[in-house]
XYZ file of C-alpha atoms in Angstrom:
57
model
C 32.743 1.800 3.068
C 33.864 -1.195 5.077
C 37.249 -0.897 6.778
C 39.761 -3.534 5.718
C 42.914 -4.609 7.489
C 46.182 -4.695 5.565
C 45.847 -8.383 4.653
C 42.351 -7.959 3.283
C 43.424 -4.868 1.348
C 46.390 -6.721 -0.170
C 44.134 -9.603 -1.223
C 41.542 -7.277 -2.752
C 44.137 -5.241 -4.662
C 45.873 -8.383 -5.921
C 42.624 -9.935 -7.112
C 41.535 -6.746 -8.845
C 44.952 -6.223 -10.465
C 44.722 -9.746 -11.882
C 41.278 -8.994 -13.300
C 42.531 -5.774 -14.905
C 45.559 -7.548 -16.372
C 43.196 -10.046 -18.025
C 41.195 -7.263 -19.646
C 38.445 -6.409 -17.158
C 37.015 -2.919 -17.631
C 38.653 -0.228 -15.507
C 36.165 1.396 -13.129
C 37.856 4.826 -12.835
C 39.504 7.238 -15.228
C 43.221 6.629 -14.810
C 46.436 7.518 -16.539
C 48.140 4.513 -14.939
C 49.145 1.527 -17.034
C 50.188 -0.915 -14.298
C 47.260 -3.082 -13.142
C 48.226 -2.848 -9.462
C 48.265 0.961 -9.622
C 44.895 0.992 -11.374
C 43.526 -1.334 -8.679
C 44.886 0.975 -5.973
C 43.162 3.981 -7.570
C 39.908 2.050 -7.758
C 40.273 1.029 -4.115
C 40.910 4.617 -3.040
C 37.859 5.762 -5.031
C 35.713 3.140 -3.269
C 34.357 1.597 -6.458
C 35.568 -1.974 -6.105
C 32.763 -4.542 -5.962
C 34.434 -6.691 -3.289
C 33.181 -7.610 0.153
C 34.946 -9.477 2.911
C 33.020 -11.890 5.081
C 34.586 -12.270 8.497
C 33.802 -15.207 10.749
C 31.689 -14.293 13.740
C 30.528 -10.937 12.392
């Protein structure tokens, strides 16, 4: 899994939480109801389909 800095992680979690709040399917089994907490669990499980393209790399 690619390593993300804290700004990239915040952006990924925020984007995923927004998707979940609009009804996107949840990618992990979770007892959480808050979209940001669901997104954090998905991030920790490594199942989020996000990539970050960095300039010069």
